[in-house]
Coordinates of C-alpha atoms in Angstrom, one line a residue:
Chain A
X24 CA 0.0 0.0 0.0
X25 CA 2.7 2.5 0.9
X26 CA 4.7 4.5 -1.6
X27 CA 4.3 7.1 -4.4
X28 CA 1.8 6.5 -7.1
X29 CA -0.3 8.1 -9.8
X30 CA -4.1 8.3 -9.9
X31 CA -4.4 4.7 -11.0
X32 CA -3.7 3.8 -7.4
X33 CA -6.1 1.2 -6.0
X34 CA -6.0 -0.8 -2.8
X35 CA -8.5 -3.4 -1.8
X36 CA -8.5 -5.6 1.3
X37 CA -11.0 -6.8 3.8
X38 CA -10.5 -3.9 6.1
X39 CA -9.9 -1.0 3.7
X40 CA -10.6 -0.1 0.1
X41 CA -9.1 3.0 -1.6
X42 CA -9.5 4.1 -5.2
X43 CA -9.4 7.1 -7.4
X44 CA -11.8 7.3 -10.3
X45 CA -12.3 9.9 -13.1
X46 CA -15.5 11.8 -12.4
X47 CA -17.1 14.6 -14.4
X48 CA -13.8 16.1 -15.6
X49 CA -12.2 15.7 -12.1
X50 CA -11.1 12.7 -10.1
X51 CA -12.9 11.2 -7.1
X52 CA -11.0 9.8 -4.2
X53 CA -12.9 7.3 -2.2
X54 CA -12.0 5.3 0.9
X55 CA -14.0 2.8 2.8
X56 CA -12.8 1.3 6.1
X57 CA -15.2 -0.2 8.6
X58 CA -18.3 2.0 8.9
X59 CA -16.4 5.0 7.6
X60 CA -16.7 6.1 4.0
X61 CA -15.0 9.1 2.6
X62 CA -15.3 10.8 -0.9
X63 CA -13.4 13.8 -2.1
X64 CA -13.1 15.4 -5.5
X65 CA -9.5 16.2 -6.6
X66 CA -8.2 18.1 -9.6
X67 CA -6.1 16.6 -12.3
X68 CA -2.8 18.5 -11.6
X69 CA 0.3 16.4 -11.4
X70 CA -1.7 13.3 -10.6
X71 CA 0.6 12.1 -7.9
X72 CA -0.3 10.7 -4.5
X73 CA 1.8 9.4 -1.7
X74 CA 0.4 6.9 0.8
X75 CA 2.5 6.3 3.9
X76 CA 2.4 6.0 7.7
X77 CA 2.2 9.3 9.6
X78 CA 2.4 10.5 13.2
X79 CA -0.2 8.5 15.1
X80 CA -1.8 11.5 16.9
X81 CA -4.3 12.7 14.3
X82 CA -7.4 10.6 14.9
X83 CA -10.3 10.8 15.6
X84 CA -9.2 14.4 16.0
X85 CA -6.0 16.0 16.9
X86 CA -5.7 16.7 20.7
X87 CA -2.1 16.1 21.4
X88 CA 1.3 15.6 19.8
X89 CA 2.5 13.0 22.2
X90 CA 2.6 9.2 21.8
X91 CA 2.8 7.0 24.9
X92 CA 3.8 3.4 24.6
X93 CA 3.2 1.2 27.7
X94 CA 5.2 -2.1 27.6
X95 CA 6.2 -5.0 29.8
X96 CA 8.6 -3.6 32.4
X97 CA 12.2 -3.9 31.5
X98 CA 14.8 -3.6 34.3
X99 CA 17.9 -1.8 33.2
X100 CA 21.2 -2.0 35.1
X101 CA 23.0 1.2 36.2
X102 CA 25.4 2.5 33.5
X103 CA 24.2 0.1 30.8
X104 CA 22.3 0.2 27.6
X105 CA 19.7 -2.2 26.1
X106 CA 17.8 -2.1 22.8
X107 CA 14.3 -3.4 22.9
X108 CA 11.7 -3.7 20.2
X109 CA 8.2 -2.5 20.9
X110 CA 5.2 -1.6 18.7
X111 CA 3.3 1.6 18.1
X112 CA -0.1 2.3 16.4
X113 CA 0.0 3.2 12.7
X114 CA -2.1 6.0 11.1
X115 CA -2.0 6.2 7.4
X116 CA -1.8 9.4 5.5
X117 CA -2.8 10.0 1.9
X118 CA -1.1 13.0 0.3
X119 CA -1.5 14.9 -3.0
X120 CA 1.9 15.8 -4.3
X121 CA 3.0 18.6 -6.7
X122 CA 6.6 19.7 -7.2
X123 CA 7.6 18.6 -3.8
X124 CA 4.6 20.2 -2.1
X125 CA 2.3 17.9 -0.2
X126 CA -1.3 18.3 0.8
X127 CA -3.1 16.0 3.2
X128 CA -6.0 14.3 1.4
X129 CA -7.0 11.7 4.0
X130 CA -5.8 10.2 7.2
X131 CA -7.2 6.9 8.5
X132 CA -6.2 4.1 10.9
X133 CA -7.1 0.4 11.2
X134 CA -6.1 0.4 14.9
X135 CA -8.4 1.6 17.7
X136 CA -7.2 5.0 19.1
X137 CA -7.1 5.5 22.8
X138 CA -5.8 8.5 24.7
X139 CA -4.3 8.9 28.1
X140 CA -2.7 11.5 30.4
X141 CA 1.0 11.3 31.2
X142 CA 1.6 13.1 34.5
X143 CA -0.8 14.8 36.8
X144 CA -4.0 16.6 35.4
X145 CA -2.6 20.0 36.1
X146 CA 0.8 19.8 34.4
X147 CA 0.9 16.5 32.5
X148 CA 0.3 16.0 28.8
X149 CA -2.4 14.2 26.9
X150 CA -1.0 11.2 25.0
X151 CA -2.1 8.8 22.3
X152 CA -1.9 5.5 24.3
X153 CA -0.7 2.2 23.1
X154 CA 0.1 -1.0 24.8
X155 CA 2.9 -3.3 23.6
X156 CA 4.9 -6.4 24.4
X157 CA 8.7 -6.2 24.5
X158 CA 10.9 -8.4 22.3
X159 CA 14.6 -8.7 21.6
X160 CA 14.1 -9.0 17.9
X161 CA 11.9 -7.3 15.4
X162 CA 8.4 -8.6 16.1
X163 CA 6.0 -9.8 13.5
X164 CA 3.2 -7.2 13.2
X165 CA 0.4 -6.3 10.9
X166 CA 2.1 -3.3 9.4
X167 CA -1.1 -1.6 8.4
X168 CA -2.0 -1.5 12.1
X169 CA 1.3 -1.4 14.0
X170 CA 4.9 -0.2 13.5
X171 CA 8.1 -1.3 15.2
X172 CA 10.1 0.9 17.5
X173 CA 13.8 0.1 18.1
X174 CA 14.2 1.7 21.5
X175 CA 17.7 2.0 22.8
X176 CA 17.5 2.6 26.6
X177 CA 20.5 3.9 28.4
X178 CA 20.5 4.0 32.2
X179 CA 22.8 6.8 33.2
X180 CA 21.7 6.7 36.9
X181 CA 23.3 4.9 39.8
X182 CA 20.3 2.6 40.3
X183 CA 18.5 -0.2 38.6
X184 CA 15.5 1.3 36.8
X185 CA 12.4 -0.5 35.7
X186 CA 11.1 1.0 32.5
X187 CA 7.6 0.4 31.3
X188 CA 6.6 3.4 29.2
X189 CA 8.1 5.8 26.7
X190 CA 6.6 9.1 25.6
X191 CA 7.5 10.4 22.1
X192 CA 7.0 14.0 20.8
X193 CA 5.4 13.4 17.4
X194 CA 6.4 16.9 16.2
X195 CA 9.9 15.6 15.9
X196 CA 9.3 12.0 14.8
X197 CA 11.1 10.2 12.0
X198 CA 9.1 7.4 10.5
X199 CA 10.4 5.0 7.8
X200 CA 8.5 2.3 5.9
X201 CA 9.6 -0.7 3.8
X202 CA 9.3 -4.3 5.1
X203 CA 7.6 -2.7 8.1
X204 CA 6.8 0.7 9.6
X205 CA 9.7 1.7 11.8
X206 CA 10.9 4.3 14.3
X207 CA 14.3 4.3 15.8
X208 CA 14.5 6.1 19.2
X209 CA 16.7 6.6 22.2
X210 CA 15.8 6.9 25.8
X211 CA 18.3 8.2 28.2
X212 CA 17.4 7.6 31.8
X213 CA 18.7 10.3 34.1
X214 CA 17.0 9.1 37.3
X215 CA 14.2 6.8 38.4
X216 CA 11.7 9.5 37.5
X217 CA 13.4 11.4 34.7
X218 CA 14.4 10.4 31.2
X219 CA 14.7 12.0 27.8
X220 CA 13.3 10.4 24.7
X221 CA 14.3 11.4 21.1
X222 CA 13.6 10.0 17.7
X223 CA 16.5 9.4 15.4
X224 CA 16.5 10.1 11.7
X225 CA 17.5 6.7 10.4
X226 CA 15.7 3.6 9.2
X227 CA 15.5 0.3 11.1
X228 CA 17.0 -1.5 8.1
X229 CA 18.4 -0.7 4.7
X230 CA 16.1 0.2 1.8
X231 CA 13.4 1.8 3.9
X232 CA 11.9 5.1 2.8
X233 CA 11.2 8.1 5.0
X234 CA 7.6 9.0 5.5
X235 CA 6.0 12.3 4.5
X236 CA 4.6 13.5 7.8
X237 CA 1.4 15.5 8.4
X238 CA 3.3 18.2 10.3
X239 CA 5.5 18.8 7.2
X240 CA 2.6 18.7 4.8
X241 CA 0.6 21.2 6.9
X242 CA 3.7 23.4 7.0
X243 CA 3.2 23.7 10.8
X244 CA 6.0 25.6 12.5
X245 CA 8.2 22.7 13.4
X246 CA 9.8 23.1 16.9
X247 CA 13.4 22.5 17.6
X248 CA 14.3 18.9 17.6
X249 CA 14.7 18.6 21.3
X250 CA 14.1 15.4 23.2
X251 CA 10.9 15.0 25.2
X252 CA 11.7 15.1 28.9
X253 CA 9.7 12.4 30.8
X254 CA 9.5 14.1 34.2
X255 CA 6.7 12.0 35.7
X256 CA 8.3 8.6 35.8
X257 CA 9.3 5.9 33.4
X258 CA 7.5 3.0 35.2
X259 CA 4.0 2.3 36.3
Chain B
X28 CA 35.3 73.6 8.5
X29 CA 32.7 74.5 11.0
X30 CA 33.9 74.8 14.6
X31 CA 32.1 72.8 17.2
X32 CA 31.3 75.9 19.3
X33 CA 29.7 77.7 16.4
X34 CA 26.3 78.9 17.5
X35 CA 23.5 77.7 15.2
X36 CA 20.6 79.4 16.9
X37 CA 20.1 81.0 20.3
X38 CA 22.6 79.3 22.6
X39 CA 22.6 76.0 20.7
X40 CA 26.0 75.1 19.2
X41 CA 27.0 72.6 16.6
X42 CA 28.4 70.4 19.4
X43 CA 25.0 70.5 21.2
X44 CA 23.3 69.4 17.9
X45 CA 25.8 66.5 17.5
X46 CA 25.4 65.3 21.1
X47 CA 21.6 65.5 20.7
X48 CA 21.7 63.6 17.4
X49 CA 23.9 60.9 18.9
X50 CA 21.6 60.6 21.9
X51 CA 18.6 60.3 19.7
X52 CA 20.2 57.6 17.6
X53 CA 21.2 55.6 20.8
X54 CA 17.6 56.0 22.1
X55 CA 16.1 54.7 18.8
X56 CA 18.5 51.7 18.8
X57 CA 17.6 51.0 22.5
X58 CA 13.9 51.3 21.6
X59 CA 14.3 48.9 18.7
X60 CA 16.1 46.4 20.8
X61 CA 13.4 46.5 23.4
X62 CA 10.8 46.2 20.7
X63 CA 12.4 43.1 19.3
X64 CA 12.7 41.6 22.8
X65 CA 9.0 42.4 23.5
X66 CA 7.9 40.8 20.2
X67 CA 9.8 37.7 20.9
X68 CA 8.5 37.5 24.5
X69 CA 4.9 38.2 23.7
X70 CA 4.4 36.9 20.2
X71 CA 2.6 33.7 21.5
X72 CA 0.5 35.6 24.0
X73 CA -1.0 38.4 22.0
X74 CA -2.5 39.0 18.6
X75 CA -0.1 40.4 16.1
X76 CA -2.0 43.7 15.6
X77 CA -2.3 44.3 19.4
X78 CA 1.3 43.4 19.9
X79 CA 2.4 45.9 17.2
X80 CA 0.3 48.6 19.0
X81 CA 1.9 47.8 22.3
X82 CA 5.4 47.8 20.9
X83 CA 4.8 51.2 19.2
X84 CA 3.5 52.7 22.5
X85 CA 6.5 51.4 24.4
X86 CA 8.9 52.7 21.7
X87 CA 7.3 56.1 21.7
X88 CA 7.5 56.3 25.5
X89 CA 11.2 55.3 25.4
X90 CA 12.0 57.9 22.7
X91 CA 10.1 60.6 24.6
X92 CA 12.0 59.9 27.8
X93 CA 15.3 59.7 25.8
X94 CA 14.7 63.0 24.2
X95 CA 13.8 64.4 27.6
X96 CA 17.2 63.3 29.0
X97 CA 19.0 64.6 25.8
X98 CA 17.5 68.0 26.0
X99 CA 20.0 69.4 28.6
X100 CA 22.5 69.5 25.7
X101 CA 20.4 72.4 24.4
X102 CA 20.5 74.2 27.8
X103 CA 16.7 73.9 28.0
X104 CA 15.4 74.9 31.4
X105 CA 14.2 71.5 32.6
X106 CA 12.6 73.1 35.7
X107 CA 10.2 75.0 33.5
X108 CA 9.5 72.0 31.3
X109 CA 8.9 69.9 34.4
X110 CA 6.2 72.4 35.6
X111 CA 4.5 72.4 32.2
X112 CA 5.0 68.7 31.8
X113 CA 3.8 68.0 35.3
X114 CA 0.6 70.0 34.8
X115 CA 0.0 68.4 31.4
X116 CA 0.7 65.0 32.9
X117 CA -1.8 65.6 35.7
X118 CA -4.5 66.7 33.2
X119 CA -3.8 63.7 31.0
X120 CA -3.7 61.3 34.0
X121 CA -7.1 62.4 35.2
X122 CA -8.6 62.2 31.8
X123 CA -7.2 58.8 31.0
X124 CA -7.3 57.2 34.5
X125 CA -9.5 54.3 33.3
X126 CA -7.5 53.8 30.1
X127 CA -4.2 53.6 32.1
X128 CA -5.8 51.2 34.6
X129 CA -7.0 49.0 31.8
X130 CA -3.6 49.2 30.1
X131 CA -1.8 48.2 33.4
X132 CA -4.3 45.4 33.9
X133 CA -3.8 44.2 30.3
X134 CA 0.0 44.1 30.8
X135 CA -0.4 42.1 34.1
X136 CA -2.8 39.7 32.3
X137 CA -0.2 39.1 29.7
X138 CA 2.4 38.4 32.3
X139 CA 0.3 36.3 34.6
X140 CA -1.6 34.6 31.7
X141 CA -4.7 33.3 33.5
X142 CA -6.4 32.9 30.1
X143 CA -5.2 32.4 26.5
X144 CA -6.9 32.9 23.2
X145 CA -9.3 29.9 22.5
X146 CA -9.7 29.1 26.2
X147 CA -13.2 28.4 27.6
X148 CA -13.5 30.6 30.6
X149 CA -15.9 32.3 33.0
X150 CA -15.1 35.9 34.0
X151 CA -17.5 37.3 36.5
X152 CA -20.9 36.5 34.9
X153 CA -19.6 36.1 31.4
X154 CA -19.0 32.5 30.2
X155 CA -17.6 31.6 26.8
X156 CA -14.4 31.4 24.6
X157 CA -11.7 34.0 24.6
X158 CA -11.5 35.5 21.1
X159 CA -8.9 38.3 21.6
X160 CA -6.8 39.7 24.4
X161 CA -6.2 43.3 23.6
X162 CA -4.2 45.9 25.5
X163 CA -7.3 47.5 27.0
X164 CA -9.9 44.8 26.8
X165 CA -10.6 41.1 26.4
X166 CA -13.1 39.9 23.9
X167 CA -15.2 36.8 24.8
X168 CA -17.6 35.0 22.5
X169 CA -20.3 33.5 24.7
X170 CA -21.7 30.0 24.0
X171 CA -24.7 31.8 22.3
X172 CA -22.3 33.5 19.9
X173 CA -22.6 36.9 21.5
X174 CA -19.6 39.3 21.4
X175 CA -18.7 40.6 24.9
X176 CA -16.0 43.2 25.5
X177 CA -14.7 43.1 29.0
X178 CA -12.3 45.9 30.1
X179 CA -9.0 44.4 31.3
X180 CA -9.4 46.2 34.7
X181 CA -12.6 44.2 35.2
X182 CA -10.9 40.9 34.0
X183 CA -8.0 41.4 36.3
X184 CA -10.1 42.1 39.4
X185 CA -12.8 39.4 38.7
X186 CA -12.7 35.8 39.6
X187 CA -11.5 33.9 36.6
X188 CA -12.4 30.3 36.0
X189 CA -10.5 28.7 33.1
X190 CA -12.1 25.4 32.1
X191 CA -9.3 24.3 29.9
X192 CA -6.2 25.5 31.7
X193 CA -5.3 21.9 32.7
X194 CA -4.8 19.3 29.9
X195 CA -7.5 17.0 31.3
X196 CA -10.7 17.5 33.2
X197 CA -13.2 15.3 34.9
X198 CA -17.0 15.2 34.6
X199 CA -19.6 12.9 36.1
X200 CA -22.9 11.2 35.3
X201 CA -25.5 10.0 37.7
X202 CA -27.4 7.0 36.3
X203 CA -30.1 5.0 38.1
X204 CA -30.9 1.4 37.5
X205 CA -33.8 -0.7 38.8
X206 CA -33.5 -2.6 42.1
X207 CA -34.2 -5.8 40.1
X208 CA -31.2 -5.2 37.8
X209 CA -27.7 -6.5 38.3
X210 CA -25.6 -3.5 39.4
X211 CA -22.3 -5.4 38.7
X212 CA -23.5 -6.1 35.1
X213 CA -24.4 -2.5 34.6
X214 CA -21.0 -1.4 35.8
X215 CA -19.4 -3.8 33.4
X216 CA -21.5 -2.7 30.5
X217 CA -20.6 1.0 31.1
X218 CA -16.9 0.2 31.7
X219 CA -16.7 -1.6 28.4
X220 CA -18.4 1.3 26.6
X221 CA -15.9 3.8 28.2
X222 CA -12.9 1.6 27.3
X223 CA -14.0 1.7 23.6
X224 CA -14.2 5.5 23.5
X225 CA -10.9 7.0 22.4
X226 CA -11.2 10.2 24.5
X227 CA -12.2 8.6 27.8
X228 CA -8.7 8.7 29.2
X229 CA -6.9 5.4 30.1
X230 CA -5.2 7.2 32.9
X231 CA -6.7 8.5 35.1
X232 CA -9.1 5.6 34.6
X233 CA -12.8 6.2 34.7
X234 CA -14.5 5.3 38.0
X235 CA -18.0 3.7 38.2
X236 CA -19.6 2.8 41.5
X237 CA -22.9 2.4 43.3
X238 CA -23.2 5.7 45.1
X239 CA -26.8 5.7 46.5
X240 CA -29.7 3.4 47.1
X241 CA -32.3 5.8 46.1
X242 CA -36.1 5.9 46.4
X243 CA -36.7 4.8 42.8
X244 CA -33.5 2.9 41.9
X245 CA -29.9 2.1 42.5
X246 CA -27.8 5.2 41.7
X247 CA -24.5 4.7 39.8
X248 CA -21.9 7.5 39.8
X249 CA -19.6 7.6 36.8
X250 CA -16.4 9.7 36.9
X251 CA -14.7 10.2 33.5
X252 CA -11.5 12.1 32.6
X253 CA -11.2 13.5 29.1
X254 CA -8.8 15.9 27.3
X255 CA -10.0 19.4 28.2
X256 CA -10.1 20.4 24.5
X257 CA -12.8 17.8 23.7
X258 CA -14.5 17.1 27.1
X259 CA -17.8 18.8 26.2
X260 CA -18.3 16.7 23.0
X261 CA -17.4 13.5 24.9
X262 CA -19.8 14.5 27.7
X263 CA -22.7 15.1 25.3
X264 CA -22.0 12.0 23.3
X265 CA -21.5 9.4 26.1
X266 CA -24.7 9.7 28.1
X267 CA -26.8 8.7 25.2
X268 CA -24.5 5.8 24.4
X269 CA -24.7 4.6 28.1
X270 CA -28.5 4.7 27.9
X271 CA -28.5 2.7 24.7
X272 CA -26.0 0.2 26.0
X273 CA -28.0 -0.4 29.2
X274 CA -31.2 -0.7 27.1
X275 CA -29.5 -3.3 24.9
X276 CA -28.6 -5.4 28.0
X277 CA -32.1 -5.1 29.3
X278 CA -31.1 -2.9 32.3
X279 CA -33.9 -0.6 33.3
X280 CA -33.4 3.1 34.0
X281 CA -36.4 3.5 36.4
X282 CA -39.0 6.3 36.5
X283 CA -39.6 7.8 39.9
X284 CA -41.9 5.4 41.6
X285 CA -43.5 4.7 45.0
X286 CA -44.8 1.4 46.3
X287 CA -48.2 1.9 48.0
X288 CA -49.5 -0.8 50.2
X289 CA -53.2 -0.6 50.9
X290 CA -54.0 -1.6 54.5
X291 CA -56.7 -4.2 54.9
X292 CA -56.8 -5.3 51.2
X293 CA -55.4 -8.8 50.7
X294 CA -53.3 -9.8 47.7
X295 CA -54.8 -13.0 46.3
X296 CA -51.5 -14.7 45.5
X297 CA -49.3 -13.8 48.5
X298 CA -51.7 -12.8 51.2
X299 CA -49.9 -9.4 51.2
X300 CA -51.6 -6.1 50.9
X301 CA -52.6 -5.0 47.4
X302 CA -50.2 -2.7 45.7

């Protein structure tokens, strides 16, 4: 499904069907997934579309830019590093492209969105919530629903730390797609309660392509690529 | 070449003019630096038009003060100017007391930031969404779509309730079920429904419990946390879904009812009084 295509693009599966048909001098984009059906008229133009995974914080409507992944607790020794593989929810963006300029045509997901709060109600942040198992190798996932995060956890503190959640700032995310949807990230634990989390601009394996992200297509002012500081704990 | 002590007019020499010009240039540079700093500091707190006005006012005040301090190079009698300026200042101050008060309140509001543009608030008796925060006033659009202008002095001295200052907020429902229904099952049905809703927060988790054994039914209290930006739509959507879910499971939401036992009238089946 993912990649660049012209208006002959068509995708049909049990869960989602996408097509673009000529209609009255224009083109009609239609998507059906579950009970949701969307139709949009698009002009001829360059007739290029891009379909790829995007930041999973847009649906059902945008209320946050943070993604929180809860996973099986991992105990990390002081002054050591460990790389674990966890999953994250995938949202799929359909973009119109013209001369390197992108416009968001549609965003949908085949996973069920759920939101949460990281931190206390008065100073925490709303997060898109996802639960994941932990594995030492790249897990098998349905890549239209879930992506894989290679999370490198470094414990710079003097104590054993049990990590069971990671919060990512999706305004500075780097997603790649190929054999799977991937995100490479680093978590640096500073103490039992504080860690910084950053996404790295590299694919999980060779040959993967970088995703066009919604934040870029909407030309939102992109903040500095600073790590997200998890100040309200890394465990349950 | 013109000597520096050459008199240009009155007692003003070329040197006086040069000193004055340099002073003014320095003042203008200082005013511009302060303007840039103000724009950076307040760009996310004020509308652009209002910010431009504020910056201009600050620049003019700085330049006036700067020229004031540069004037001695012309041997101007500051004493006389002070008398005239003081009198003028007094007249202006009386005339613009309210304006200055609103301006001061506006500046304090920008510093303290109890409300932001787009926030749902209550200021005094006015409830709605903040549309603009100006230097002298705050514009609120009420839920009925009415434009209300509140002077900043009033905003500053009123009780302000900001419904969306925190990222999440809690709301509650009270739902009654019949005495003949399984309260545990009702709680499970409602919990499943809440788990399926994307904006019912996972943490803090919703809380559902029997809170009262009422006259007409068993009362359940439901506490739900939702993102502040969407809490109202979640609140309006969920109650109907809860009712529909309970209906599907055959759980009754009872009408107010009273059991009346007639004294002396025997019930055929049970020998109890007739109801």
